[in-house]
Coordinates of C-alpha atoms and ligand atoms in Angstrom, one line a residue:
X60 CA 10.3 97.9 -5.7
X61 CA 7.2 95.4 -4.7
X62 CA 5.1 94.3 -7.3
X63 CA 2.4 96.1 -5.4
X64 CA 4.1 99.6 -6.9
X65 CA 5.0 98.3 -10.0
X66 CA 1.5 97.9 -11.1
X67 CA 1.1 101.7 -10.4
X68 CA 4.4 102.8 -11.3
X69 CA 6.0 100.5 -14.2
X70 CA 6.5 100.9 -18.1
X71 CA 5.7 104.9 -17.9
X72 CA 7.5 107.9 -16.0
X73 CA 5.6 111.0 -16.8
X74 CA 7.8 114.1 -16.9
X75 CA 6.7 117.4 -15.8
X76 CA 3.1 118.3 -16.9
X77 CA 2.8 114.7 -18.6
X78 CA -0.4 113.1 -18.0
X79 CA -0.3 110.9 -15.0
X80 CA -2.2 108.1 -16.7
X81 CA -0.8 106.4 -19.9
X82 CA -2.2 108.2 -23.1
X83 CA -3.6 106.3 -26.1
X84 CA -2.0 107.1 -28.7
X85 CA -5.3 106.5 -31.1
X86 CA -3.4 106.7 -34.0
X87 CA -2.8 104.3 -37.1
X88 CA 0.2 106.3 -38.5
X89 CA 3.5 107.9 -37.3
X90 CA 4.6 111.3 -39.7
X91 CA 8.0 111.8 -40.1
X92 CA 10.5 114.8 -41.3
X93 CA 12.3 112.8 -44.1
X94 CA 12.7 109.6 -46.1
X95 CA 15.4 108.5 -44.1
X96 CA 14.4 109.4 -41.0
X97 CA 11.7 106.8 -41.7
X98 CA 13.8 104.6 -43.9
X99 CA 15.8 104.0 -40.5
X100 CA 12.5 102.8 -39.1
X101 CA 12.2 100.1 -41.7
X102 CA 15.8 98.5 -42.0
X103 CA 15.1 98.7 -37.5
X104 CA 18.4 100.5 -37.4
X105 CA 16.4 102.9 -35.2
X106 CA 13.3 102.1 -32.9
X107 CA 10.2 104.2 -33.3
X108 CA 6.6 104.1 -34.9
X109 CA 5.4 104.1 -38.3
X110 CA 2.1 101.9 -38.1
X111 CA -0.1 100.6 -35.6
X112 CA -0.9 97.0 -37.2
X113 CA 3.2 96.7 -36.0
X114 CA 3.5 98.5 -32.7
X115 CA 2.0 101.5 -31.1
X116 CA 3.4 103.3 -27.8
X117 CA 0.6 103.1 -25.6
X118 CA 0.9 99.3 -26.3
X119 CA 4.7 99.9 -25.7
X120 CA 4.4 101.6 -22.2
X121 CA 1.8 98.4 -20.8
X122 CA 3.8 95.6 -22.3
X123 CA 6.8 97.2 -20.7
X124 CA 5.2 97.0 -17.3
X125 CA 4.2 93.6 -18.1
X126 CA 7.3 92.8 -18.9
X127 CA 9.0 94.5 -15.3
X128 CA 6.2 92.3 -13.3
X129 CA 7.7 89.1 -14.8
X130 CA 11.3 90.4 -14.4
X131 CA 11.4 89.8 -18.2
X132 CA 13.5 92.1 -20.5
X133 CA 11.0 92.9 -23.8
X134 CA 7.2 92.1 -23.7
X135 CA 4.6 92.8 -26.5
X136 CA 0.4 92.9 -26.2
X137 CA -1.4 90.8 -28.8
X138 CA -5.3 91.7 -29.4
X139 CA -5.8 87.6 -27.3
X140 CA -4.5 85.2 -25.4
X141 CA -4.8 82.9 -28.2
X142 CA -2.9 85.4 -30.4
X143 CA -0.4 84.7 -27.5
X144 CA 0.4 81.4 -27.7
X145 CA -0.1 81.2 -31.0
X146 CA 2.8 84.0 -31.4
X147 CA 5.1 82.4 -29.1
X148 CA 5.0 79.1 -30.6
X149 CA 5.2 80.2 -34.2
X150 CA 8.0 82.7 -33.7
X151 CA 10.5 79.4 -33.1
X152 CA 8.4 76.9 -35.0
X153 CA 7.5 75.9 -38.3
X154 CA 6.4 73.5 -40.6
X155 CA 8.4 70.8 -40.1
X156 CA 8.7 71.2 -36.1
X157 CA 7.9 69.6 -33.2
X158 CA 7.1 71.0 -29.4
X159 CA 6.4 69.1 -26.4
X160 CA 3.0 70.5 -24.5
X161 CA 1.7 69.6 -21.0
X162 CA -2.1 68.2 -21.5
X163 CA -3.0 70.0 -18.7
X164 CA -3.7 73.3 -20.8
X165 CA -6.8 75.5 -21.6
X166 CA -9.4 74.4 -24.0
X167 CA -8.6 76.9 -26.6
X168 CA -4.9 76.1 -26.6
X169 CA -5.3 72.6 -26.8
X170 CA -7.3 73.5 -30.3
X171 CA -4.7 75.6 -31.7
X172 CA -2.0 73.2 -31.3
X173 CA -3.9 69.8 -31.8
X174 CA -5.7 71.0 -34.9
X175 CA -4.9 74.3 -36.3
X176 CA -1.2 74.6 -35.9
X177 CA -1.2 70.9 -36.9
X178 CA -2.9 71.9 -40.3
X179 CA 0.2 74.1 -40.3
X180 CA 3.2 71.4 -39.8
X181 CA 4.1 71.5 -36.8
X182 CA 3.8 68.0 -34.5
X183 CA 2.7 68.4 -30.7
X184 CA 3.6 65.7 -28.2
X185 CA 1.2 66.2 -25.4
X186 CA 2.6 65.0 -22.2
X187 CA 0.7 64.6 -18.7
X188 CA 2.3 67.2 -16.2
X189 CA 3.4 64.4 -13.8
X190 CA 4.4 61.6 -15.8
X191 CA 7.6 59.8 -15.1
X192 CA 11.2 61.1 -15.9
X193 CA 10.9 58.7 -18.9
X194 CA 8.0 59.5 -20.6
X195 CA 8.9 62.8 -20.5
X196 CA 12.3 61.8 -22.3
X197 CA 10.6 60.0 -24.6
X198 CA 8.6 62.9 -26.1
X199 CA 11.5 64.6 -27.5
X200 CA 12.6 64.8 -31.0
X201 CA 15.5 66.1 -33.0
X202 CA 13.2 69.0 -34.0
X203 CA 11.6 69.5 -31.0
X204 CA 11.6 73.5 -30.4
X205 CA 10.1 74.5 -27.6
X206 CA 8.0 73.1 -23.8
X207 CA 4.8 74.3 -23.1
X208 CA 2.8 74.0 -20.1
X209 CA 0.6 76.4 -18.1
X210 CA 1.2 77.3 -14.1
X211 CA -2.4 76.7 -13.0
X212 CA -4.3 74.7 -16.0
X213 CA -7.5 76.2 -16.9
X214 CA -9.9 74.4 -15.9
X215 CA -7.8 71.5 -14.2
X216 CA -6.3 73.5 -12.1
X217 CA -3.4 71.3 -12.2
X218 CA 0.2 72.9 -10.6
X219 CA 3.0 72.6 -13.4
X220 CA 6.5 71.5 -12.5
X221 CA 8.0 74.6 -13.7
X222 CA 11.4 74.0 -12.8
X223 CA 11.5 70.5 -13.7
X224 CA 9.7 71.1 -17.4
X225 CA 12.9 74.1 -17.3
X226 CA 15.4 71.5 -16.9
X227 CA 14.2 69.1 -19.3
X228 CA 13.9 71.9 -22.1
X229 CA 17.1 73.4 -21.4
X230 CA 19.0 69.8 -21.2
X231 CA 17.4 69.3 -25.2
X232 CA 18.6 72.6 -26.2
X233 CA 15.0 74.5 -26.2
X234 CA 13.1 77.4 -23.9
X235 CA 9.9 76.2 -22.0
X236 CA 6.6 78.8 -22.8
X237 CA 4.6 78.9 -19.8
X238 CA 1.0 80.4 -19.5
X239 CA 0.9 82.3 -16.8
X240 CA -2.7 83.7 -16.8
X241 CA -4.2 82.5 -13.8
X242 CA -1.6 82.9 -11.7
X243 CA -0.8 86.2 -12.6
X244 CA 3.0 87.5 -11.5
X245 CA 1.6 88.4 -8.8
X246 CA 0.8 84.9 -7.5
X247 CA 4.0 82.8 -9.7
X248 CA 7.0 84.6 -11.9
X249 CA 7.9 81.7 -13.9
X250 CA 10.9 83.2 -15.1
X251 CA 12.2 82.8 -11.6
X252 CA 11.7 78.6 -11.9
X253 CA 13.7 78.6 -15.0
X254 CA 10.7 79.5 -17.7
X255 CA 12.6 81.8 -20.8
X256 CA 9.2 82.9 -22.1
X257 CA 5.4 84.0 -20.2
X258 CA 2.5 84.1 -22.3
X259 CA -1.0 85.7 -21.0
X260 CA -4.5 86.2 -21.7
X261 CA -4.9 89.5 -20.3
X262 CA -8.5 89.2 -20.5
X263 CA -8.4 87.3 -17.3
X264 CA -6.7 88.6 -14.1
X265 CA -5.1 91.5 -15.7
X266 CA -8.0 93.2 -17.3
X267 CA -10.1 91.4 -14.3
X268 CA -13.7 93.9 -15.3
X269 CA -14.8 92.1 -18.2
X270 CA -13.7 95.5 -20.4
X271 CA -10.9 93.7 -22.9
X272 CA -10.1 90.9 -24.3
X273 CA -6.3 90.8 -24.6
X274 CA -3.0 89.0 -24.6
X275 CA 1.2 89.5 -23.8
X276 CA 4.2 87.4 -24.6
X277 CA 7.2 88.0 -22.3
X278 CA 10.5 87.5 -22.7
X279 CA 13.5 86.3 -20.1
X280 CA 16.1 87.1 -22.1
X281 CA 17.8 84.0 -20.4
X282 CA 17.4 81.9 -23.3
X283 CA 20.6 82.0 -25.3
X284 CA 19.5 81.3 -29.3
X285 CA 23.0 81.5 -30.4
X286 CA 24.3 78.5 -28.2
X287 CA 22.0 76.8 -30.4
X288 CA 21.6 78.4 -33.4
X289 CA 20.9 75.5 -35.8
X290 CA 17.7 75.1 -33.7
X291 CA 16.2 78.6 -34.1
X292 CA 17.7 80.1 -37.8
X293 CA 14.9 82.8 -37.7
X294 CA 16.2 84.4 -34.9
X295 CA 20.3 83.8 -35.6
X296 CA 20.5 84.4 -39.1
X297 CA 20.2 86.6 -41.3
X298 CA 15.9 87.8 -42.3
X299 CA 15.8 88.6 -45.6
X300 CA 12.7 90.7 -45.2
X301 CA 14.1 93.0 -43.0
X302 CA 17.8 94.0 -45.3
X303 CA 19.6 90.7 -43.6
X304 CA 19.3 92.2 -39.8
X305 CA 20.1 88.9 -37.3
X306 CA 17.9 89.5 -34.5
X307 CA 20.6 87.7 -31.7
X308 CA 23.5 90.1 -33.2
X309 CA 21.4 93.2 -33.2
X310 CA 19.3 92.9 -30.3
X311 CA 20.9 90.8 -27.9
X312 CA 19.6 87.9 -25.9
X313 CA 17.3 90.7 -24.4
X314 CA 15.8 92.0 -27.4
X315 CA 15.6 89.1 -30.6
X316 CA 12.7 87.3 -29.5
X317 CA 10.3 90.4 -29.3
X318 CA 11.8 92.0 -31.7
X319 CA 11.2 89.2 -34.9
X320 CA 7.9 88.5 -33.1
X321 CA 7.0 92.5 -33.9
X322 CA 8.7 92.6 -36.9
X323 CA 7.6 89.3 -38.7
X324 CA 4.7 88.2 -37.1
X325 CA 2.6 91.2 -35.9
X326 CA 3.7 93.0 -39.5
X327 CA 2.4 89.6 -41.3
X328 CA -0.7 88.7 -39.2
X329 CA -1.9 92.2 -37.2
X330 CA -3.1 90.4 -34.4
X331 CA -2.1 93.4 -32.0
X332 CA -4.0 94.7 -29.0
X333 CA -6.0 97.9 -30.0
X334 CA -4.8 101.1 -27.7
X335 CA -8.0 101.7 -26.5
X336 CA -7.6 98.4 -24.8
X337 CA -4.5 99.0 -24.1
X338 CA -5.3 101.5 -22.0
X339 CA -8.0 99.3 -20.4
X340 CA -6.3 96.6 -19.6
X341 CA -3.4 99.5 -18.1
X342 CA -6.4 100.1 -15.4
X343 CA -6.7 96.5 -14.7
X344 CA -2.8 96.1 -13.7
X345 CA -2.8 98.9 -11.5
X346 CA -5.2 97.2 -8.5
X347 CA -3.8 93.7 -9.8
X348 CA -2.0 92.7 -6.7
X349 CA -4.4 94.1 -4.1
X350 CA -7.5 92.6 -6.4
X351 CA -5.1 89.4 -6.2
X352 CA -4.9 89.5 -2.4
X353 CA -8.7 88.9 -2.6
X354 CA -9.3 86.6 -5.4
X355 CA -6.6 84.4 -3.3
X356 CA -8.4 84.8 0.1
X357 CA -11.7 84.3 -1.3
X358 CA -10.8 81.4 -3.6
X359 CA -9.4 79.5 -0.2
X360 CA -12.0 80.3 2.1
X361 CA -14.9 79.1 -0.2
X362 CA -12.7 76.0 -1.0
X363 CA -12.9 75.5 2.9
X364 CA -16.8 76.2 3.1
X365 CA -17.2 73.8 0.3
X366 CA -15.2 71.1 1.4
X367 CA -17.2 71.2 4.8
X368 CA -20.8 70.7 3.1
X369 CA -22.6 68.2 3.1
X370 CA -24.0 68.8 -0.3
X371 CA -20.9 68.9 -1.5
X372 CA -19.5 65.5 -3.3
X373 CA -15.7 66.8 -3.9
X374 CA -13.5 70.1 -4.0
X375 CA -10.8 70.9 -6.1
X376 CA -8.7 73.6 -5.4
X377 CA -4.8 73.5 -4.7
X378 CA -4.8 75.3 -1.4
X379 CA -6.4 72.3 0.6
X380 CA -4.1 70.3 2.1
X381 CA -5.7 66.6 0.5
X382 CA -5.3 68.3 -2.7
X383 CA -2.5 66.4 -4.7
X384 CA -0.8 69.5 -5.6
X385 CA -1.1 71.0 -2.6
X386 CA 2.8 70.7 -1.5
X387 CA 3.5 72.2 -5.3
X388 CA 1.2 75.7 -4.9
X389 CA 3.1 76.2 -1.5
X390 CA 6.6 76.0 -3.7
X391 CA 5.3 77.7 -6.8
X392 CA 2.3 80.0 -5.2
X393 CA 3.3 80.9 -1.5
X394 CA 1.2 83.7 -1.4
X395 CA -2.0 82.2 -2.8
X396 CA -2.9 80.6 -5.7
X397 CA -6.3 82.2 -7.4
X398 CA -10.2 82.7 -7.2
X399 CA -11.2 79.6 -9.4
X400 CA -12.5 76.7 -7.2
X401 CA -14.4 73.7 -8.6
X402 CA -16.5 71.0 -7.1
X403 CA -18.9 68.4 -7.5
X404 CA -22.6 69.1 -6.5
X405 CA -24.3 65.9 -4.9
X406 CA -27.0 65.1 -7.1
X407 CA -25.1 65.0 -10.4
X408 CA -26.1 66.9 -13.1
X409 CA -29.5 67.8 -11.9
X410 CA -27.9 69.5 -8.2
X411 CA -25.6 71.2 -9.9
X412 CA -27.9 73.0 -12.3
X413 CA -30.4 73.8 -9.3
X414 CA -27.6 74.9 -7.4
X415 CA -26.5 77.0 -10.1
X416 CA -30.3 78.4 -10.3
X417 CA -30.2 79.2 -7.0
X418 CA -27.5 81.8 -6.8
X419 CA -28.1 85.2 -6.2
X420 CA -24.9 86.7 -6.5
X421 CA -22.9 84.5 -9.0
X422 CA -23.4 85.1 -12.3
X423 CA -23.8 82.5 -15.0
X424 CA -21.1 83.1 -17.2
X425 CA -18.1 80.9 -19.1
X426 CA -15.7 84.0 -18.6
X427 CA -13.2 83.6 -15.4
X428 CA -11.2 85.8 -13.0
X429 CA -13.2 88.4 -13.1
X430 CA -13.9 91.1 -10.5
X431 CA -17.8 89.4 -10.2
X432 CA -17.9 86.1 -9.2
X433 CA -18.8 83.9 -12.3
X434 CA -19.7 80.4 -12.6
X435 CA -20.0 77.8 -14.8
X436 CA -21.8 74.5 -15.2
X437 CA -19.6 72.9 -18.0
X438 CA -21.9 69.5 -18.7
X439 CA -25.1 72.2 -19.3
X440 CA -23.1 74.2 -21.4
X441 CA -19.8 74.3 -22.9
X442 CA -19.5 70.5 -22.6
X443 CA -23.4 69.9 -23.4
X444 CA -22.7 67.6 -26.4
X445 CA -20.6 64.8 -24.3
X446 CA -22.1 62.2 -22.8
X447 CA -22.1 61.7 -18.5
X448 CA -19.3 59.1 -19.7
X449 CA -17.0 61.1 -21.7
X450 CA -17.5 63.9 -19.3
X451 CA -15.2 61.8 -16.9
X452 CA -12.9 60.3 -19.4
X453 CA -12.5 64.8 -20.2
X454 CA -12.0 65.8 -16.4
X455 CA -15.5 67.3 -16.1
X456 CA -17.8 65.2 -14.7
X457 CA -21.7 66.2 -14.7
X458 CA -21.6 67.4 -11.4
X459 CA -18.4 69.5 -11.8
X460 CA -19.0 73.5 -10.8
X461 CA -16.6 76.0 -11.7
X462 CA -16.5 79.0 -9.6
X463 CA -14.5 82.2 -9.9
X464 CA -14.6 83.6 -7.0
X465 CA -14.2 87.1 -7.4
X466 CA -14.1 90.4 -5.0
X467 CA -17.1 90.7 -3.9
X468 CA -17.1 89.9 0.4
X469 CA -16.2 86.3 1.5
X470 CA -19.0 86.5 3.7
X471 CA -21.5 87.5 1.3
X472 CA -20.4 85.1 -0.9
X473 CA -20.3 82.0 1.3
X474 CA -23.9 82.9 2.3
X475 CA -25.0 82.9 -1.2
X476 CA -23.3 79.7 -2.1
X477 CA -25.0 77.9 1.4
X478 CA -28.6 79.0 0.6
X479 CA -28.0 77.7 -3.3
X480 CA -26.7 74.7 -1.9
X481 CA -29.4 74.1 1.2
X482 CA -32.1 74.3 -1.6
X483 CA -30.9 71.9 -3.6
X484 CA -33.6 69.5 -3.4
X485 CA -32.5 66.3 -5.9
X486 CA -30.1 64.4 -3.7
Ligands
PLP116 C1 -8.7 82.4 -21.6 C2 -7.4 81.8 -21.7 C3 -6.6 81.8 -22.9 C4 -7.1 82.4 -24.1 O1 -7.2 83.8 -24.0 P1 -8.2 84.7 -24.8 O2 -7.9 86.0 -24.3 O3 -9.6 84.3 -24.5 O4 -7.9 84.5 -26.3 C5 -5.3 81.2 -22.8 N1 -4.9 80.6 -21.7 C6 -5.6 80.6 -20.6 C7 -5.0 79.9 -19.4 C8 -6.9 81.1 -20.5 O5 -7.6 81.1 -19.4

C-alpha cells in the first residue's frame, strides 16, 4: 500500500464493533489470572503487558505503524526525541565506547553526546558530513559502535550521505542511526539507503499541531549483531537480568534491538511516551503525507520568493538548484524535502528583527514543522549570548531567519513575508 494509506491504516486492524480510532489504554497496570501466566511475562517467554513505565499497547499499535512507514520490523515511542537518540545510542554503547557522529546534527543532540553521554564514557568523533574518504576512515576506532548522522540537519539543513555513511559503518562492522525527523518517511526511508536504525522526534512532523512532545526508535532488522557479536555482547549474550534470555537467539535479527531497548532501558530509565500522547501523536500520522505534500510545496515556493528579493541577502534551502546539496535532496528527497527555509535578512541583525516584527501570520516561536508557520530569529534568542563573530564561526549568522513554513496558503504566506520584508527600513 502507499504511504498515503498507511498513515490511516497501519499498526491497528479493528475487528468487528472495535473502535475505529486506536484506544488509550490509560492504564499503569495489566491483571492477570495466575502467577505464571504473569511469570511468563517477566522471563519474556511470552509477549504481553504488565506495566506501563515498560510498554503499553496503545504505544504498541503507533510504534508499529511507525515502524511499517520506515519498512522497519519493531519500533518503540519514547516520551522525546532526545529520549530517542539517547536510547539508540546507549542500547549498543557503553562506557568504554566510541561512535562516530556527523556535526551536522540538532542542537540538543550535539549536547547529549558532547557532554552528557561523555560524562557517561563513551567517546564521540564528530565528523563533517562531506569530508573526504579519509577523514572519515580516520575517525574509527576498535570500539567504535555505531554512525550517526541526521537526513536533513536541524538547523543546517545539510543533506547526509546516507548510503555512503551506510557503507562506511557496515565495512567497520557497526549500524549507522539516522535521524529522520525532518524528513519524515514520507519525504526519505533511510532504511532503503542502507540505514539499520531511524530515530524521531515525533514532536515535529509527526505530531505537526504543537499537542506532544514525543519520540520513536525504529529498527531495520538488517543489521546482523551476531556476525559481530564481540561488538554488541548486550544484544548476543546471555542478560542476566532477564533469566540469561539472548536477545539475537530469541528474537531474531527482527526483534533484539527493540526488544533489550524495552526490556533494559525503558524498565531502568521510564522514559516512555505517555498513551494519551500516544494517541495524539496517532492523529498527527494519519494526515502526515498529505500535510507533507504542503509543507514541501510551501517550503519551495517561499525559498523561490525569497531568493528573488531584494531584501534578501542569502537563501538556504536544498530545493534551489545553487544550493550545494541540491543534486543530493533530488537522490535522497525526490518528492520534496520539508517546510523549514532559512535566509539572511539585509540589514543584519537589526532587519531581521524588524522583519520578524513585521509578520502577521508567522509566529515567533523556537518550535519547527508545525502546522502554523513558526519562525525564529536565532541571534535575538536562542543564540543571544554569542557574539556577531561566533555566530558565523556556529553557522548562524545575525542575519540568519529560520522559517517553518507550515500549511497555511502559499499565497497568504508569501504576501505576509513581502510586506514584513518591504517595511524593513534599516538597510
Ligand atoms: C527537536 C529535535 C530533536 C529532539 O526532539 P525532542 O522531541 O525535542 O526531544 C532531535 N532531533 C531533531 C532533528 C529535532 O529537530
Amino acid at each position: 500500500m502507499d504511504r498515503d494509506t498507511l498513515c490511516i491504516h497501519a499498526g491497528y486492524t479493528p475487528g468487528n464493533g472495535d473502535p475505529r480510532m486506536i484506544p488509550i489504554i490509560q492504564s499503569t497496570t495489566f491483571k492477570y489470572d495466575t502467577c505464571e501466566d504473569m511469570g511468563k511475562l517477566f522471563d519474556l517467554e511470552e509477549s504481553g503487558y504488565f506495566y506501563t513505565r515498560l510498554q503499553n499497547p496503545t504505544n504498541d499499535m503507533v510504534a508499529a505503524k511507525i515502524a511499517t512507514l520506515e519498512g522497519g520490523t519493531a519500533a518503540m515511542l519514547t516520551s522525546s526525541g532526545q529520549a530517542a537518540s539517547f536510547l539508540a545510542v546507549f542500547n549498543i554503547a557503553g562506557a568504554g565506547d566510541h561512535i562516530v557522529s556527523s556535526t551536522s546534527i540538532y542542537g540538543g543532540t550535539f549536547n547529549l553526546f558532547n557532554v552528557t553521554m561523555k560524562r557517561m564514557g563513551i567517546e564521540f568523533t564528530f565528523v563533517d558530513p562531506d569530508c573526504s574518504d579519509e577523514e572519515l576512515e580516520a575517525a574509527f576506532q576498535p570500539n567504535t559502535k555505531a554512525v550517526f548522522g541526521e537526513t536533513i540537519a536541524n538547523p543546517a539543513l545539510t543533506v547526509f550521505d546516507i548510503e555512503r555513511f551506510a557503507d562506511a559503518a557496515h565495512a567497520h562492522g557497526v549500524p549507522l542511526i539516522v535521524d529522520n525527523t525532518f524528513a519524515t518517511p514520507i519525504n526519505c526511508r533511510p532504511f532503503e539507503w542502507g540505514a539499520d536504525i531511524v530515530t524521531h522526534s515525533t514532536t515535529k512532523y509527526m505530531d505537526g499541531h504543537d499537542a506532544a512532545v514525543g519520540g520513536c526508535i525504529v529498527d531495520s532488522g538488517k543489521f546482523d549483531w551476531s556476525a559481530h557479536a564481540d561488538k554488541f555482547p548486550g544484544l548476543t549474550t546471555p542478560d542476566e537480568s532477564y533469566h540469561g534470555v539472548t536477545y539475537t537467539e530469541r528474537f531474531g535479527l527482527g526483534g533484539a534491538f527493540i526488544t533489550k531497548a524495552t526490556a533494559q532501558l525503558m524498565r531502568d530509565f521510564g522514559c516512555i511516551q505517555a498513551p494519551q500522547n500516544a494517541f495524539l501523536l496517532n492523529l498527527g500520522l494519519e494526515s502526515l503525507a498529505v500535510r507533507m505534500k504542503r509543507h514541501n510545496e510551501n517550503g519551495q515556493k517561499m525559498a523561490e520568493f525569497l531568493a528573488g528579493h531584494e531584501k534578501v541577502s542569502w537563501v538556504n534551502f536544498p530545493g534551489l538548484p545553487d544550493n550545494p546539496y541540491y543534486e543530493r535532496a533530488k537522490k535522497y528527497l525526490p518528492d520534496g524535502i520539508c517546510g523549514v527555509v532559512s535566509f539572511g535578512v539585509k540589514g543584519g541583525r537589526a532587519g531581521a528583527m524588524e522583519f520578524m516584527k513585521n509578520l502577521k501570520i508567522g509566529n515567533i516561536a523556537t518550535h519547527v514543522a508545525d502546522a502554523a508557520t513558526c519562525v525564529l530569529h536565532p541571534a535575538s534568542t536562542t543564540h543571544r549570548q554569542m557574539t556577531d563573530e561566533e555566530l558565523i564561526e556556529a553557522g548562524v549568522p545575525a542575519d540568519l531567519v529560520r522559517m517553518s513554513c507550515g500549511i497555511e496558503s502559499a499565497e497568504d504566506l508569501i504576501a505576509d513575508v513581502a510586506q514584513a520584508l518591504d517595511a524593513v527600513t534599516v538597510l
